[in-house]
CSV table of C-alpha atoms in Angstrom, one decimal:
chain,number,residue,atom,x,y,z
A,494,MET,CA,46.2,79.6,161.6
A,495,LYS,CA,48.2,82.2,163.0
A,496,GLU,CA,46.4,85.6,164.1
A,497,ILE,CA,47.3,88.5,165.8
A,498,LYS,CA,44.3,88.8,168.4
A,499,VAL,CA,44.5,92.6,169.0
A,500,ALA,CA,41.9,92.6,172.4
A,501,PRO,CA,39.3,96.0,173.2
A,502,ILE,CA,41.7,98.7,175.1
A,503,ARG,CA,40.4,100.2,178.0
A,504,ASN,CA,41.8,104.0,177.6
A,505,GLY,CA,43.4,105.0,174.3
A,506,THR,CA,42.7,106.7,170.7
A,507,VAL,CA,42.6,105.0,167.7
A,508,ILE,CA,43.3,106.7,164.3
A,509,ASP,CA,40.9,105.6,161.6
A,510,HIS,CA,40.8,106.3,157.8
A,511,ILE,CA,45.3,107.4,158.1
A,512,THR,CA,45.5,107.3,153.8
A,513,ALA,CA,47.6,104.3,153.4
A,514,GLY,CA,50.9,103.7,153.7
A,515,GLN,CA,51.3,106.7,156.3
A,516,ALA,CA,50.5,104.7,159.4
A,517,LEU,CA,54.5,104.4,160.3
A,518,ASN,CA,54.9,108.5,160.0
A,519,VAL,CA,52.1,108.4,162.2
A,520,LEU,CA,54.1,107.1,164.5
A,521,ARG,CA,56.5,109.2,163.7
A,522,ILE,CA,54.2,112.3,164.9
A,523,LEU,CA,53.3,110.4,168.1
A,524,GLY,CA,56.4,110.3,169.0
A,525,VAL,CA,56.3,106.1,168.7
A,526,ASN,CA,60.4,104.4,169.0
A,527,GLU,CA,61.8,101.6,170.2
A,528,TYR,CA,62.9,103.5,173.1
A,529,ASN,CA,59.7,105.0,174.2
A,530,ILE,CA,57.1,101.9,174.0
A,531,ASP,CA,55.3,101.0,177.1
A,532,SER,CA,51.5,100.4,176.1
A,533,THR,CA,50.6,97.9,173.3
A,534,ILE,CA,50.3,99.7,170.0
A,535,SER,CA,48.9,98.2,167.5
A,536,VAL,CA,49.2,99.2,163.7
A,537,VAL,CA,47.5,97.8,159.6
A,538,MET,CA,48.9,99.1,156.6
A,539,HIS,CA,47.2,98.4,153.6
A,540,VAL,CA,43.7,97.4,154.6
A,541,PRO,CA,40.5,97.2,152.1
A,542,SER,CA,37.9,100.4,153.2
A,543,LYS,CA,34.6,101.7,152.0
A,544,LYS,CA,35.5,105.1,152.2
A,545,MET,CA,39.0,104.9,150.4
A,546,ASP,CA,39.6,102.4,149.4
A,547,TRP,CA,42.9,101.3,151.2
A,548,LYS,CA,43.7,102.8,154.6
A,549,ASP,CA,46.2,102.6,157.2
A,550,VAL,CA,44.5,102.6,160.8
A,551,VAL,CA,47.0,103.0,164.4
A,552,LYS,CA,45.4,102.0,167.6
A,553,VAL,CA,48.0,103.3,170.8
A,554,GLU,CA,46.8,102.3,174.2
A,555,ASP,CA,47.0,105.0,177.4
A,556,ARG,CA,47.8,107.7,174.9
A,557,GLU,CA,45.8,110.8,173.8
A,558,LEU,CA,47.1,113.1,171.2
A,559,ASP,CA,47.5,117.1,171.4
A,560,THR,CA,46.8,119.1,168.8
A,561,LYS,CA,49.8,119.9,167.7
A,562,MET,CA,49.9,116.0,166.5
A,563,VAL,CA,46.0,116.3,165.2
A,564,ASP,CA,47.0,118.2,163.1
A,565,LYS,CA,50.2,117.3,161.8
A,566,ILE,CA,47.8,114.2,161.5
A,567,ALA,CA,45.6,116.7,159.2
A,568,LEU,CA,49.1,117.3,157.0
A,569,ILE,CA,49.7,113.5,155.9
A,570,ALA,CA,46.2,112.3,156.6
A,571,PRO,CA,43.5,114.0,156.3
A,572,LYS,CA,41.5,111.8,156.0
A,573,ALA,CA,42.1,110.6,159.5
A,574,SER,CA,39.5,110.4,162.5
A,575,ILE,CA,40.5,110.2,165.6
A,576,VAL,CA,38.9,108.6,168.2
A,577,ILE,CA,39.5,108.5,171.8
A,578,ILE,CA,38.7,105.9,173.8
A,579,ARG,CA,38.0,105.8,177.8
A,580,ASP,CA,36.8,102.6,180.5
A,581,TYR,CA,36.6,100.6,177.3
A,582,SER,CA,33.6,103.5,175.5
A,583,VAL,CA,34.3,106.0,172.7
A,584,SER,CA,34.6,109.0,174.6
A,585,ASP,CA,35.0,111.9,171.0
A,586,LYS,CA,35.1,111.3,168.0
A,587,LYS,CA,36.1,113.7,165.2
A,588,ARG,CA,38.2,113.8,162.0
A,589,VAL,CA,40.9,115.7,161.9
A,590,ILE,CA,40.7,119.5,159.9
A,591,LEU,CA,43.5,120.5,157.9
A,592,PRO,CA,43.9,124.3,158.3
A,593,LYS,CA,44.0,127.3,156.2
A,594,THR,CA,47.6,128.2,157.1
A,595,VAL,CA,49.8,126.0,158.9
A,596,ARG,CA,52.1,127.5,161.6
A,597,GLY,CA,55.2,125.8,163.5
A,598,LEU,CA,54.8,122.2,162.0
A,599,VAL,CA,56.4,122.3,158.9
A,600,ARG,CA,59.8,123.6,157.7
A,601,CYS,CA,60.4,124.9,154.6
A,602,GLY,CA,62.0,123.5,151.9
A,603,ASN,CA,64.5,127.0,150.8
A,604,PRO,CA,67.1,126.9,152.5
A,605,ASN,CA,67.5,130.5,152.0
A,606,CYS,CA,64.0,130.9,153.2
A,607,ILE,CA,63.9,133.9,156.9
A,608,THR,CA,62.3,130.0,158.3
A,609,ASN,CA,65.7,128.5,157.9
A,610,LYS,CA,68.0,131.7,158.8
A,611,SER,CA,68.3,131.2,163.1
A,612,GLU,CA,65.7,134.7,163.1
A,613,PRO,CA,62.8,134.5,165.0
A,614,VAL,CA,60.7,134.0,162.7
A,615,GLU,CA,58.0,130.7,162.8
A,616,PRO,CA,58.0,128.9,159.8
A,617,GLU,CA,53.5,129.6,158.2
A,618,PHE,CA,52.2,127.9,154.6
A,619,ALA,CA,49.2,129.0,152.9
A,620,VAL,CA,47.0,125.6,152.0
A,621,ASP,CA,47.4,125.7,148.3
A,622,SER,CA,45.5,122.5,148.1
A,623,GLU,CA,44.3,119.9,150.1
A,624,ASP,CA,44.2,116.6,148.0
A,625,PRO,CA,47.4,115.9,147.2
A,626,ILE,CA,48.2,118.7,149.6
A,627,VAL,CA,50.2,121.8,148.2
A,628,LEU,CA,51.6,124.2,150.9
A,629,ARG,CA,52.9,127.6,150.5
A,630,CYS,CA,55.0,129.5,152.1
A,631,ILE,CA,54.0,133.2,153.1
A,632,TYR,CA,57.3,134.6,153.4
A,633,CYS,CA,59.6,132.8,150.1
A,634,ASP,CA,56.5,131.8,148.5
A,635,ARG,CA,58.0,128.6,147.4
A,636,ILE,CA,55.3,125.5,147.2
A,637,GLN,CA,56.0,122.8,149.4
A,638,VAL,CA,54.9,118.9,148.0
A,639,ASN,CA,56.4,116.2,149.9
A,640,ILE,CA,56.0,117.4,153.8
A,641,THR,CA,56.4,114.5,156.1
A,642,ASP,CA,60.3,114.2,155.8
A,643,ARG,CA,59.8,118.1,156.7
A,644,LEU,CA,57.8,117.8,159.6
A,645,ILE,CA,58.7,119.5,162.4
B,222,MET,CA,34.3,100.2,171.4
B,223,LYS,CA,36.5,100.2,168.5
B,224,GLU,CA,38.4,97.0,167.7
B,225,ILE,CA,41.0,96.4,164.8
B,226,LYS,CA,39.7,93.3,163.3
B,227,VAL,CA,42.8,91.3,161.7
B,228,ALA,CA,42.0,88.9,160.1
B,229,PRO,CA,43.9,85.1,159.2
B,230,ILE,CA,46.3,85.8,156.3
B,231,ARG,CA,46.0,83.4,153.3
B,232,ASN,CA,49.5,83.4,152.2
B,233,GLY,CA,52.4,85.7,154.3
B,234,THR,CA,54.9,85.3,157.2
B,235,VAL,CA,54.1,86.1,160.7
B,236,ILE,CA,57.5,86.8,162.8
B,237,ASP,CA,56.4,86.4,166.6
B,238,HIS,CA,58.3,86.9,169.8
B,239,ILE,CA,60.3,89.7,168.3
B,240,THR,CA,62.2,91.7,171.3
B,241,ALA,CA,59.8,94.5,172.8
B,242,GLY,CA,61.0,97.8,171.0
B,243,GLN,CA,62.2,96.4,167.2
B,244,ALA,CA,58.5,95.7,165.7
B,245,LEU,CA,59.5,99.1,163.6
B,246,ASN,CA,63.6,97.8,162.5
B,247,VAL,CA,62.1,95.1,161.7
B,248,LEU,CA,59.6,95.9,159.1
B,249,ARG,CA,63.1,98.1,158.0
B,250,ILE,CA,64.7,94.9,158.0
B,251,LEU,CA,61.9,94.0,155.4
B,252,GLY,CA,62.4,96.8,153.4
B,253,VAL,CA,58.9,98.0,154.3
B,254,ASN,CA,58.0,102.1,154.0
B,255,GLU,CA,55.6,104.2,152.7
B,256,TYR,CA,56.1,103.7,149.4
B,257,ASN,CA,55.9,100.1,148.9
B,258,ILE,CA,53.4,98.5,150.7
B,259,ASP,CA,51.1,96.4,148.4
B,260,SER,CA,49.4,93.9,150.8
B,261,THR,CA,48.7,94.1,154.1
B,262,ILE,CA,51.0,94.6,157.1
B,263,SER,CA,50.2,93.7,161.1
B,264,VAL,CA,51.9,95.1,163.7
B,265,VAL,CA,51.7,94.6,167.3
B,266,MET,CA,54.2,96.3,169.9
B,267,HIS,CA,54.0,95.7,173.3
B,268,VAL,CA,51.6,92.7,174.0
B,269,PRO,CA,51.8,89.9,177.3
B,270,SER,CA,53.8,87.2,176.3
B,271,LYS,CA,54.0,84.0,178.2
B,272,LYS,CA,57.6,83.2,177.2
B,273,MET,CA,59.2,86.6,177.8
B,274,ASP,CA,56.8,88.9,179.5
B,275,TRP,CA,56.0,91.4,176.9
B,276,LYS,CA,57.0,90.9,172.8
B,277,ASP,CA,56.0,92.8,169.2
B,278,VAL,CA,54.5,90.9,166.6
B,279,VAL,CA,54.6,91.5,162.9
B,280,LYS,CA,52.6,90.0,160.4
B,281,VAL,CA,52.6,90.7,156.5
B,282,GLU,CA,50.7,89.2,153.7
B,283,ASP,CA,52.0,88.0,150.7
B,284,ARG,CA,56.1,88.0,151.5
B,285,GLU,CA,58.3,85.7,152.3
B,286,LEU,CA,61.4,86.1,154.1
B,287,ASP,CA,65.0,86.0,152.2
B,288,THR,CA,67.8,84.5,154.5
B,289,LYS,CA,69.9,88.0,154.9
B,290,MET,CA,66.0,89.3,156.3
B,291,VAL,CA,66.5,86.0,158.3
B,292,ASP,CA,69.3,86.9,160.2
B,293,LYS,CA,69.3,90.4,160.7
B,294,ILE,CA,66.3,89.6,162.5
B,295,ALA,CA,68.1,86.7,164.4
B,296,LEU,CA,70.8,89.8,165.5
B,297,ILE,CA,67.7,92.2,166.9
B,298,ALA,CA,65.8,90.0,168.0
B,299,PRO,CA,67.8,86.7,168.6
B,300,LYS,CA,64.2,84.6,170.0
B,301,ALA,CA,62.3,85.9,167.0
B,302,SER,CA,60.0,83.1,165.7
B,303,ILE,CA,59.4,82.8,161.6
B,304,VAL,CA,55.5,81.3,160.6
B,305,ILE,CA,55.0,80.8,156.7
B,306,ILE,CA,52.1,80.9,155.8
B,307,ARG,CA,50.6,78.9,153.3
B,308,ASP,CA,46.7,78.7,151.9
B,309,TYR,CA,45.9,79.9,155.3
B,310,SER,CA,48.1,77.1,157.0
B,311,VAL,CA,50.9,76.9,158.7
B,312,SER,CA,53.4,75.7,156.2
B,313,ASP,CA,56.4,76.0,158.4
B,314,LYS,CA,58.2,77.3,161.3
B,315,LYS,CA,61.2,78.2,162.6
B,316,ARG,CA,63.4,79.9,165.7
B,317,VAL,CA,65.5,82.2,164.1
B,318,ILE,CA,69.0,81.0,164.7
B,319,LEU,CA,72.1,83.2,165.8
B,320,PRO,CA,75.2,81.9,163.9
B,321,LYS,CA,78.8,82.3,165.5
B,322,THR,CA,79.8,84.8,163.0
B,323,VAL,CA,78.0,88.2,161.1
B,324,ARG,CA,79.3,88.6,157.5
B,325,GLY,CA,78.2,91.0,155.6
B,326,LEU,CA,74.8,92.2,157.8
B,327,VAL,CA,76.9,95.5,159.9
B,328,ARG,CA,79.0,98.0,159.4
B,329,CYS,CA,81.3,98.0,161.9
B,330,GLY,CA,81.2,101.4,163.9
B,331,ASN,CA,85.3,102.0,164.1
B,332,PRO,CA,85.0,104.3,160.9
B,333,ASN,CA,90.0,103.3,160.2
B,334,CYS,CA,88.3,99.8,160.1
B,335,ILE,CA,90.0,98.1,156.6
B,336,THR,CA,85.8,97.4,156.5
B,337,ASN,CA,84.8,101.6,156.7
B,338,LYS,CA,87.8,101.9,153.4
B,339,SER,CA,86.5,101.0,150.2
B,340,GLU,CA,88.2,98.4,150.0
B,341,PRO,CA,86.8,95.3,149.1
B,342,VAL,CA,86.5,94.0,152.2
B,343,GLU,CA,82.9,92.2,153.8
B,344,PRO,CA,82.5,93.3,157.3
B,345,GLU,CA,82.8,90.0,159.2
B,346,PHE,CA,82.2,90.1,163.9
B,347,ALA,CA,82.5,87.6,165.9
B,348,VAL,CA,79.5,86.9,168.5
B,349,ASP,CA,80.7,87.5,171.4
B,350,SER,CA,77.2,87.3,173.9
B,351,GLU,CA,74.1,86.8,172.2
B,352,ASP,CA,72.1,88.2,175.3
B,353,PRO,CA,72.3,91.1,175.2
B,354,ILE,CA,74.4,91.5,171.6
B,355,VAL,CA,77.9,91.6,171.6
B,356,LEU,CA,79.8,91.7,168.8
B,357,ARG,CA,83.4,91.9,167.3
B,358,CYS,CA,85.2,93.4,164.3
B,359,ILE,CA,87.3,90.1,163.4
B,360,TYR,CA,89.1,93.1,161.6
B,361,CYS,CA,89.7,95.6,164.2
B,362,ASP,CA,88.4,93.7,167.4
B,363,ARG,CA,86.4,96.9,168.0
B,364,ILE,CA,82.9,95.9,169.9
B,365,GLN,CA,80.0,97.1,168.8
B,366,VAL,CA,76.6,96.8,171.7
B,367,ASN,CA,73.7,99.1,169.3
B,368,ILE,CA,73.7,97.7,165.9
B,369,THR,CA,70.5,98.6,164.8
B,370,ASP,CA,71.5,101.8,163.3
B,371,ARG,CA,74.2,99.8,161.4
B,372,LEU,CA,72.3,96.9,159.8
B,373,ILE,CA,73.5,97.5,156.2
């Protein structure tokens, strides 16, 4: 029998209750790629969850998330919780919060939108629906459903 | 304290001793993406290893690897071992083997190579060096070092 042993971390962040299937996108939001991993990262995908049938979990050592990362995670995993570990103990735990408007996190899918025209206009969306997430561009009214590929 | 519990799997595959940083590329080789995960997948990146300082490990439930996948993993993680689990026990364990020639797994980096010209010619390379891996196209002699992005 072969088991991966995942030791508790001294300092870092656990992102729990990620929408199943979104763990790799969460890693992308964290900026994790093959060239910049210098502390342990654990990912489990498609595990049973009491709250939500199936979930993903990401655990990163020696990293804490900035506000922009947390806001992006809220967009793709609105039920996620962020647990900050310091010195082996939970220092902080919070649910991500999906705001009413989303600014500067997603590109508009309409190529003719003013926000895609090299003008100094930051993309901004109203959150029309939370689950599933539906964003509406405040400039061109384009409805956005698949936002994972358009995260800035 | 928050710990990810990674239960032993009944059936599946453990890919151990992956070159540190290559776990996400191994997932890509396995064809894992957000839309097709229907059994548990665990990934740990940058963990200490007796054999190789740092390593990554990937564990996939209810999947076994085909020859092409194993050959591609050999290209990016030449020290990897593949452990097949059946009914909670190790059914088979083997090291990946880097062949002397690599056929049909990597695209040549030379846009003018015959293998990139819509001709019915399968790309083929000689393995000039194993660690680090260096491939040489048998058609145009182009040396290939960064092959991760050119896996077919």
